Amino acid sequence: DPLPPLKEYTLIHDPVFLAAMAKDVREKVLTEARRVLPTIERAAIVMKGGTTEDFEMYDTDTDKCEFRQELFFRYLFGLNEPDCYGVLDLQMGAALLFVPEVSPDMARWNGEAHPPEWYCARYAVQECHLVLQICSILHRKGIRKLYTMMGTNSDSGLQFKTPPDFAGIEDFDVDSGPLYQLLEECRSIKTEKEIQLMRATVRVSSQAHVYVMRHIKAGLVELHLEAMFRAWTMFFGGSRHLSYTCICAAGNNGSILHYGHAGRPNDCLLEDGEMVVLDMGAEYSGYGSDLTRSYPVNGKFTADQAAIFNAVRAAQVAVMGQMRPGVSWPELHRLAERVLLQHLLDLGVLHGGTVADLMTVHMGAVFQPHGLGHLLGMHVHDCGGYPAGTERPKEPGPCWLRLGRKLQKGMILTVEPGIYFNGPWLDLALQNPDQAKYINEAVLDRFRGFGGVRLEDDVLVTEDGIENLTVLPSTVKEIEAVMRGDFS
Amino acid sequence: DPLPPLKEYTLIHDPVFLAAMAKDVREKVLTEARRVLPTIERAAIVMKGGTTEDFEMYDTDTDKCEFRQELFFRYLFGLNEPDCYGVLDLQMGAALLFVPEVSPDMARWNGEAHPPEWYCARYAVQECHLVLQICSILHRKGIRKLYTMMGTNSDSGLQFKTPPDFAGIEDFDVDSGPLYQLLEECRSIKTEKEIQLMRATVRVSSQAHVYVMRHIKAGLVELHLEAMFRAWTMFFGGSRHLSYTCICAAGNNGSILHYGHAGRPNDCLLEDGEMVVLDMGAEYSGYGSDLTRSYPVNGKFTADQAAIFNAVRAAQVAVMGQMRPGVSWPELHRLAERVLLQHLLDLGVLHGGTVADLMTVHMGAVFQPHGLGHLLGMHVHDCGGYPAGTERPKEPGPCWLRLGRKLQKGMILTVEPGIYFNGPWLDLALQNPDQAKYINEAVLDRFRGFGGVRLEDDVLVTEDGIENLTVLPSTVKEIEAVMRGDFS
Ligand SMILES: [Mn+2]
Ligand SMILES: [Mn+2]
């Protein structure tokens, strides 16, 4: 394979580019903050990053994994080290970093502290001090009001985890009301440099998918596919983290949406004739990717496999053809369902009604029991999907969307329709007379154990449509060609 | 390269073997518990495993990394899933697992719950119930007294993190006194099956080191070496986790003992003529490995590089020749220091005194500022190094040992002498007149920027000596041959 060396991806790791990207972000946040926050004079945004403690593995002296920065902190300051603070002075526009003191004993283990000038140059910030100085520096600057983070993540329902808690914070006028929503909104629309970076990250993850596609074969274990993906993205792209746990689901496992977790650790054998659903993406410099391809282990689609694949691909093409600023994402979810249902009617899995009849009984949610796609950015399920005032759709199907908004230029999101044959889930539908009457059990039985098909691309919303950042084969013909080795 | 497929390592992942291993452990713990605990009648050990919450990444709905079980829980029950409890009935000898309930909605994402019979068969336990039943089941069994974990890890100083906290626990007679030390002591001596497993894990990590040794070259980045190591151990060994963050330190970075963390993320270029210190080990089925080799990027040792390497190797050989049950580990640390210091005298870096003079001023701690080695097992710095009554040595050098005991048959530990030229650390010695007078600065200056050399093997203490589990080239000649490609 003609694999590019790490230096082909210098952008992803170039400190000058990354510092400029965070600086642009701070400019944008500053503009927005000055527009919407109640007080700017003698006010600052104060953020605390992730901590060493949070990555400790139980009572041991090693970590669960390499440190990963809290994403809002990394968004503003670009720094991936634990136990830091960052300040953005809203009046002066200056960015300040506060880093932990390194004792001589810690220096022996972890290296000497970088001097303040190193941090200022590397992260394009104006000042760098020790964390223990934060209170006195803020006072010296005349800062009176602090905006801090507090809020609920709309995907997880979890509260923001790292509010600043330095000694003396009680002497300031602390407002934790507006910042979370302000930064969520900023993150939902990417800057030019964020787009450049994500174009590169999606490209590396795409190439890793192609590598797996070329090397899959019966007799391997699902974990071999995860291993190949991780090897490629780390060796050739320099990624130390995945955006999420690899879903490497063979056969019937493909119907388990988040297969691959510790309780289902990608440990099944790949068998000839089976489909795989491979949902894998790597993180680069804090930004994610999220791509899925589904194909037969042996490289040759059967008629049924091609039929399901083509249904999902048709839904994806239909949706991408409609995407542009102003279009409602829940409406496109419904469009995808209509295309999928028409194909399931044509295939005979469904019968006895029109697509409109099937939509009325929410049949889309039986075969595609997840949302059509979600915002993508620093987090794989990026924030900003439900800003204040946006209501979550109620009906089965669209209710699972992590993005309830109209599309806007500069959003990056996934388009990931799918069809799954999940036994217990289908059995629920068969017990519901309103749905069961449209299901042809004789045909459905042919697909029991099939697993599923999902196709997931990462796309940027442009002025008048989309740019697809994904560089992957997307049709039966293209995939079969790549798997034969005809295509590069 | 003639790389063995995953199936060569079936032992590591064989559920039948792993269940038998945990069953043996429970037998051993049961015997020990019945010997030392105050009450056995109507008493049980109750353990809580790691939680989903502890692996959440801030407020997002993905994890920091794939779940890793709390090690004492995994030791007794073998299970790597979050949010579980385990009970060992001390009177009846029965093992019970308690697993979380899986709602239909969770099943859609993560798969249906395995039935209780699946857990009983897979983990060789007598019963499996839901976590919410633990209180009623314990009462039904007539259990009155619960032994739970509380204690301090002697390496990290951290408290045990997952004491059981189910509703109703207050109705039992809870004793958190003796269990931590009892289990620490059990873990410090490996069972036959643990030894079998660790022999395999050290072998896979050894082979991955050889792979890196064969593919290193100037122009790569340190992270490429980490990537190769991870790729090998995951693809060929099926390891999803490292035992610890890879230390891939080129040139002067080799003098930073725990280089590779987020603040020093293995991001420097490998240059011709430099040494690397590569300390890398993978985890398999909960058990670790910990291996270091140091060699020149270009595969050919200079005279100075060979001299430092040979000094470290001589110390390792001397120590391994003395290891047997009953020998004090701090004494062997001092032996290693004496060998290293003799070589530094011969090389002219030190002068003007005898080895005994140098030992009096703790010169060993200047060039080898860490302990000679540590227990290895489920954790890379395994527990049990300082049981009650064992005092930590006071003098610089031995004071850093994580193991203060005499060796015993069945211990597995690392033997990892090293010599480092750490600028700030050497400067402290040069400011200390008692030490400075023995240092020949003119010769020392030749080694500024050299980095370091560490050689780390994993060995088992046997009846009358050791079995070295490591399968790696260990001399200048052997390493040069492997790097030339002559040797397999
Ligand atoms: Mn997705
Ligand atoms: Mn070690």
Short mmCIF file of N, CA and C in Angstrom, two decimals, chain B residues 309-424:
data_model
loop_
_atom_site.label_atom_id
_atom_site.label_comp_id
_atom_site.label_asym_id
_atom_site.label_seq_id
_atom_site.Cartn_x
_atom_site.Cartn_y
_atom_site.Cartn_z
N PHE B 309 25.51 1.43 28.07
CA PHE B 309 24.66 0.23 27.95
C PHE B 309 25.26 -0.93 28.74
N ASN B 310 26.56 -1.16 28.57
CA ASN B 310 27.20 -2.30 29.23
C ASN B 310 27.21 -2.15 30.75
N ALA B 311 27.31 -0.92 31.21
CA ALA B 311 27.25 -0.68 32.66
C ALA B 311 25.89 -1.12 33.19
N VAL B 312 24.83 -0.69 32.49
CA VAL B 312 23.48 -1.01 32.94
C VAL B 312 23.21 -2.51 32.83
N ARG B 313 23.67 -3.08 31.73
CA ARG B 313 23.49 -4.53 31.54
C ARG B 313 24.24 -5.31 32.63
N ALA B 314 25.43 -4.86 32.98
CA ALA B 314 26.20 -5.54 34.02
C ALA B 314 25.46 -5.50 35.36
N ALA B 315 24.84 -4.35 35.65
CA ALA B 315 24.08 -4.24 36.89
C ALA B 315 22.89 -5.21 36.87
N GLN B 316 22.24 -5.30 35.70
CA GLN B 316 21.08 -6.18 35.60
C GLN B 316 21.48 -7.65 35.78
N VAL B 317 22.58 -8.02 35.14
CA VAL B 317 23.07 -9.40 35.23
C VAL B 317 23.47 -9.72 36.68
N ALA B 318 24.15 -8.79 37.32
CA ALA B 318 24.59 -9.01 38.71
C ALA B 318 23.38 -9.22 39.61
N VAL B 319 22.36 -8.36 39.45
CA VAL B 319 21.16 -8.47 40.28
C VAL B 319 20.45 -9.80 40.03
N MET B 320 20.25 -10.12 38.75
CA MET B 320 19.49 -11.34 38.43
C MET B 320 20.23 -12.58 38.94
N GLY B 321 21.55 -12.51 38.99
CA GLY B 321 22.34 -13.63 39.52
C GLY B 321 22.16 -13.85 41.02
N GLN B 322 21.73 -12.82 41.71
CA GLN B 322 21.56 -12.91 43.17
C GLN B 322 20.12 -13.15 43.60
N MET B 323 19.18 -13.03 42.67
CA MET B 323 17.76 -13.09 43.07
C MET B 323 17.36 -14.52 43.43
N ARG B 324 16.78 -14.67 44.59
CA ARG B 324 16.18 -15.93 45.03
C ARG B 324 15.37 -15.64 46.29
N PRO B 325 14.51 -16.56 46.69
CA PRO B 325 13.70 -16.31 47.88
C PRO B 325 14.58 -15.97 49.09
N GLY B 326 14.14 -14.99 49.86
CA GLY B 326 14.85 -14.60 51.08
C GLY B 326 15.79 -13.43 50.92
N VAL B 327 16.14 -13.09 49.68
CA VAL B 327 17.07 -11.99 49.45
C VAL B 327 16.31 -10.65 49.54
N SER B 328 16.92 -9.67 50.19
CA SER B 328 16.29 -8.36 50.36
C SER B 328 16.39 -7.56 49.06
N TRP B 329 15.27 -7.04 48.61
CA TRP B 329 15.26 -6.26 47.36
C TRP B 329 16.03 -4.94 47.53
N PRO B 330 15.87 -4.22 48.64
CA PRO B 330 16.70 -3.02 48.82
C PRO B 330 18.20 -3.33 48.76
N GLU B 331 18.62 -4.50 49.26
CA GLU B 331 20.03 -4.86 49.16
C GLU B 331 20.46 -5.01 47.70
N LEU B 332 19.58 -5.60 46.89
CA LEU B 332 19.93 -5.76 45.46
C LEU B 332 19.94 -4.41 44.75
N HIS B 333 19.10 -3.49 45.20
CA HIS B 333 19.18 -2.12 44.66
C HIS B 333 20.59 -1.56 44.90
N ARG B 334 21.11 -1.77 46.12
CA ARG B 334 22.43 -1.25 46.45
C ARG B 334 23.51 -1.97 45.63
N LEU B 335 23.31 -3.25 45.39
CA LEU B 335 24.24 -3.99 44.53
C LEU B 335 24.27 -3.38 43.12
N ALA B 336 23.09 -3.10 42.58
CA ALA B 336 23.02 -2.48 41.24
C ALA B 336 23.77 -1.15 41.23
N GLU B 337 23.55 -0.36 42.26
CA GLU B 337 24.25 0.94 42.33
C GLU B 337 25.77 0.75 42.31
N ARG B 338 26.24 -0.25 43.07
CA ARG B 338 27.69 -0.46 43.13
C ARG B 338 28.25 -0.82 41.75
N VAL B 339 27.54 -1.66 41.04
CA VAL B 339 28.02 -2.04 39.69
C VAL B 339 28.00 -0.82 38.76
N LEU B 340 26.92 -0.07 38.80
CA LEU B 340 26.83 1.12 37.94
C LEU B 340 27.96 2.10 38.27
N LEU B 341 28.22 2.30 39.54
CA LEU B 341 29.24 3.28 39.95
C LEU B 341 30.63 2.82 39.54
N GLN B 342 30.90 1.52 39.66
CA GLN B 342 32.21 1.01 39.22
C GLN B 342 32.41 1.31 37.72
N HIS B 343 31.38 1.09 36.94
CA HIS B 343 31.48 1.37 35.49
C HIS B 343 31.66 2.86 35.23
N LEU B 344 31.00 3.70 36.00
CA LEU B 344 31.15 5.16 35.79
C LEU B 344 32.55 5.62 36.22
N LEU B 345 33.13 4.93 37.21
CA LEU B 345 34.55 5.20 37.56
C LEU B 345 35.45 4.78 36.40
N ASP B 346 35.21 3.57 35.88
CA ASP B 346 36.05 3.07 34.79
C ASP B 346 35.98 4.00 33.58
N LEU B 347 34.80 4.57 33.36
CA LEU B 347 34.59 5.44 32.20
C LEU B 347 35.16 6.83 32.44
N GLY B 348 35.45 7.16 33.70
CA GLY B 348 36.01 8.48 34.01
C GLY B 348 34.99 9.55 34.30
N VAL B 349 33.69 9.23 34.24
CA VAL B 349 32.67 10.21 34.61
C VAL B 349 32.80 10.53 36.10
N LEU B 350 33.16 9.51 36.88
CA LEU B 350 33.42 9.68 38.31
C LEU B 350 34.90 9.42 38.55
N HIS B 351 35.43 10.06 39.59
CA HIS B 351 36.85 9.86 39.91
C HIS B 351 37.13 10.30 41.35
N GLY B 352 38.31 9.96 41.83
CA GLY B 352 38.76 10.48 43.12
C GLY B 352 38.22 9.73 44.32
N GLY B 353 37.66 8.55 44.14
CA GLY B 353 37.16 7.80 45.29
C GLY B 353 36.88 6.36 44.91
N THR B 354 36.56 5.57 45.92
CA THR B 354 36.20 4.18 45.67
C THR B 354 34.68 4.07 45.55
N VAL B 355 34.21 2.91 45.10
CA VAL B 355 32.76 2.67 45.06
C VAL B 355 32.16 2.89 46.45
N ALA B 356 32.88 2.46 47.48
CA ALA B 356 32.37 2.64 48.85
C ALA B 356 32.22 4.13 49.18
N ASP B 357 33.21 4.95 48.78
CA ASP B 357 33.10 6.40 48.99
C ASP B 357 31.86 6.95 48.28
N LEU B 358 31.67 6.50 47.05
CA LEU B 358 30.54 7.00 46.25
C LEU B 358 29.20 6.58 46.87
N MET B 359 29.15 5.37 47.38
CA MET B 359 27.92 4.89 48.04
C MET B 359 27.61 5.74 49.28
N THR B 360 28.66 6.16 49.99
CA THR B 360 28.45 6.96 51.20
C THR B 360 27.76 8.29 50.88
N VAL B 361 28.08 8.87 49.71
CA VAL B 361 27.45 10.15 49.34
C VAL B 361 26.22 9.93 48.42
N HIS B 362 25.75 8.68 48.33
CA HIS B 362 24.53 8.36 47.55
C HIS B 362 24.65 8.76 46.09
N MET B 363 25.83 8.50 45.52
CA MET B 363 26.03 8.87 44.12
C MET B 363 25.15 8.03 43.19
N GLY B 364 24.76 6.83 43.63
CA GLY B 364 23.87 6.00 42.80
C GLY B 364 22.59 6.74 42.44
N ALA B 365 22.07 7.50 43.40
CA ALA B 365 20.81 8.20 43.19
C ALA B 365 20.94 9.38 42.22
N VAL B 366 22.18 9.78 41.95
CA VAL B 366 22.40 10.88 40.98
C VAL B 366 22.22 10.36 39.55
N PHE B 367 22.73 9.16 39.30
CA PHE B 367 22.69 8.64 37.93
C PHE B 367 21.53 7.67 37.69
N GLN B 368 21.01 7.07 38.77
CA GLN B 368 19.84 6.19 38.64
C GLN B 368 18.79 6.67 39.64
N PRO B 369 18.07 7.75 39.29
CA PRO B 369 17.18 8.36 40.29
C PRO B 369 15.82 7.66 40.38
N HIS B 370 15.84 6.35 40.48
CA HIS B 370 14.59 5.59 40.67
C HIS B 370 14.94 4.23 41.26
N GLY B 371 13.91 3.49 41.66
CA GLY B 371 14.12 2.17 42.25
C GLY B 371 14.54 1.13 41.20
N LEU B 372 15.17 0.07 41.68
CA LEU B 372 15.69 -0.99 40.80
C LEU B 372 14.59 -1.78 40.12
N GLY B 373 13.42 -1.85 40.74
CA GLY B 373 12.33 -2.64 40.15
C GLY B 373 11.19 -2.74 41.13
N HIS B 374 10.08 -3.29 40.65
CA HIS B 374 8.84 -3.28 41.43
C HIS B 374 8.04 -4.53 41.12
N LEU B 375 7.13 -4.88 41.99
CA LEU B 375 6.22 -5.99 41.71
C LEU B 375 5.41 -5.66 40.45
N LEU B 376 5.10 -6.70 39.71
CA LEU B 376 4.33 -6.56 38.46
C LEU B 376 3.22 -7.60 38.51
N GLY B 377 2.02 -7.19 38.08
CA GLY B 377 0.91 -8.14 38.07
C GLY B 377 -0.25 -7.53 37.32
N MET B 378 -1.41 -7.41 37.96
CA MET B 378 -2.54 -6.77 37.30
C MET B 378 -2.19 -5.30 37.05
N HIS B 379 -1.53 -4.70 38.03
CA HIS B 379 -1.08 -3.33 37.84
C HIS B 379 0.41 -3.33 37.56
N VAL B 380 0.83 -2.35 36.76
CA VAL B 380 2.25 -2.30 36.40
C VAL B 380 3.11 -2.08 37.64
N HIS B 381 2.64 -1.28 38.58
CA HIS B 381 3.30 -1.19 39.89
C HIS B 381 2.39 -1.94 40.85
N ASP B 382 2.57 -3.24 40.91
CA ASP B 382 1.59 -4.05 41.61
C ASP B 382 1.65 -3.83 43.12
N CYS B 383 0.53 -4.14 43.74
CA CYS B 383 0.40 -3.86 45.17
C CYS B 383 1.17 -4.88 46.00
N GLY B 384 1.36 -4.57 47.27
CA GLY B 384 2.00 -5.51 48.19
C GLY B 384 3.47 -5.23 48.43
N GLY B 385 3.97 -4.11 47.95
CA GLY B 385 5.39 -3.80 48.11
C GLY B 385 5.79 -3.44 49.53
N TYR B 386 4.85 -2.92 50.28
CA TYR B 386 5.12 -2.54 51.67
C TYR B 386 4.01 -3.01 52.60
N PRO B 387 3.94 -4.32 52.87
CA PRO B 387 2.93 -4.78 53.84
C PRO B 387 3.24 -4.22 55.22
N ALA B 388 2.23 -4.22 56.08
CA ALA B 388 2.38 -3.68 57.44
C ALA B 388 3.65 -4.24 58.08
N GLY B 389 4.45 -3.37 58.66
CA GLY B 389 5.67 -3.81 59.31
C GLY B 389 6.92 -3.69 58.45
N THR B 390 6.73 -3.44 57.14
CA THR B 390 7.89 -3.26 56.26
C THR B 390 8.22 -1.78 56.19
N GLU B 391 9.43 -1.43 56.51
CA GLU B 391 9.78 -0.01 56.47
C GLU B 391 10.41 0.38 55.15
N ARG B 392 10.09 1.57 54.71
CA ARG B 392 10.69 2.11 53.49
C ARG B 392 12.11 2.55 53.80
N PRO B 393 13.10 2.13 52.97
CA PRO B 393 14.48 2.58 53.20
C PRO B 393 14.53 4.10 53.18
N LYS B 394 15.49 4.68 53.90
CA LYS B 394 15.53 6.14 54.05
C LYS B 394 16.46 6.83 53.06
N GLU B 395 17.55 6.15 52.66
CA GLU B 395 18.57 6.87 51.90
C GLU B 395 18.17 7.08 50.44
N PRO B 396 18.64 8.21 49.82
CA PRO B 396 18.37 8.48 48.40
C PRO B 396 18.74 7.26 47.58
N GLY B 397 17.87 6.87 46.68
CA GLY B 397 18.10 5.65 45.91
C GLY B 397 17.10 4.60 46.37
N PRO B 398 17.47 3.80 47.37
CA PRO B 398 16.53 2.78 47.86
C PRO B 398 15.20 3.37 48.36
N CYS B 399 15.18 4.63 48.76
CA CYS B 399 13.92 5.22 49.25
C CYS B 399 12.86 5.26 48.16
N TRP B 400 13.28 5.18 46.91
CA TRP B 400 12.31 5.23 45.81
C TRP B 400 11.75 3.86 45.43
N LEU B 401 12.25 2.82 46.10
CA LEU B 401 11.76 1.47 45.77
C LEU B 401 10.27 1.35 46.09
N ARG B 402 9.56 0.71 45.19
CA ARG B 402 8.14 0.41 45.43
C ARG B 402 7.98 -0.97 46.09
N LEU B 403 9.11 -1.62 46.34
CA LEU B 403 9.12 -2.97 46.93
C LEU B 403 10.19 -2.97 47.99
N GLY B 404 9.79 -3.08 49.25
CA GLY B 404 10.76 -2.99 50.34
C GLY B 404 11.02 -4.33 51.00
N ARG B 405 10.60 -5.42 50.37
CA ARG B 405 10.57 -6.73 51.03
C ARG B 405 11.70 -7.64 50.61
N LYS B 406 11.74 -8.78 51.25
CA LYS B 406 12.55 -9.89 50.76
C LYS B 406 11.79 -10.60 49.65
N LEU B 407 12.53 -11.15 48.71
CA LEU B 407 11.88 -11.86 47.61
C LEU B 407 11.25 -13.16 48.12
N GLN B 408 10.16 -13.53 47.45
CA GLN B 408 9.51 -14.81 47.74
C GLN B 408 9.20 -15.52 46.44
N LYS B 409 9.18 -16.83 46.53
CA LYS B 409 8.79 -17.64 45.37
C LYS B 409 7.39 -17.22 44.90
N GLY B 410 7.23 -17.02 43.60
CA GLY B 410 5.93 -16.67 43.05
C GLY B 410 5.73 -15.17 42.87
N MET B 411 6.68 -14.37 43.34
CA MET B 411 6.63 -12.94 43.01
C MET B 411 7.06 -12.76 41.55
N ILE B 412 6.40 -11.82 40.86
CA ILE B 412 6.90 -11.39 39.54
C ILE B 412 7.28 -9.94 39.70
N LEU B 413 8.49 -9.61 39.25
CA LEU B 413 8.92 -8.22 39.40
C LEU B 413 9.80 -7.78 38.24
N THR B 414 9.98 -6.48 38.14
CA THR B 414 10.85 -5.95 37.10
C THR B 414 12.25 -5.78 37.66
N VAL B 415 13.23 -5.92 36.78
CA VAL B 415 14.63 -5.62 37.12
C VAL B 415 15.06 -4.56 36.12
N GLU B 416 15.17 -3.32 36.56
CA GLU B 416 15.31 -2.22 35.61
C GLU B 416 16.33 -1.17 36.03
N PRO B 417 17.60 -1.57 36.09
CA PRO B 417 18.63 -0.56 36.36
C PRO B 417 18.73 0.43 35.21
N GLY B 418 19.30 1.60 35.49
CA GLY B 418 19.47 2.60 34.44
C GLY B 418 20.53 3.62 34.81
N ILE B 419 21.03 4.29 33.80
CA ILE B 419 21.91 5.45 33.99
C ILE B 419 21.33 6.58 33.14
N TYR B 420 21.20 7.76 33.75
CA TYR B 420 20.58 8.90 33.06
C TYR B 420 21.45 10.13 33.24
N PHE B 421 21.46 10.97 32.22
CA PHE B 421 22.17 12.24 32.31
C PHE B 421 21.13 13.35 32.24
N ASN B 422 20.49 13.59 33.38
CA ASN B 422 19.40 14.58 33.47
C ASN B 422 20.01 15.89 33.96
N GLY B 423 20.06 16.88 33.07
CA GLY B 423 20.74 18.14 33.35
C GLY B 423 20.45 18.75 34.70
N PRO B 424 19.19 19.11 34.96
CA PRO B 424 18.89 19.75 36.25
C PRO B 424 19.23 18.86 37.45
#
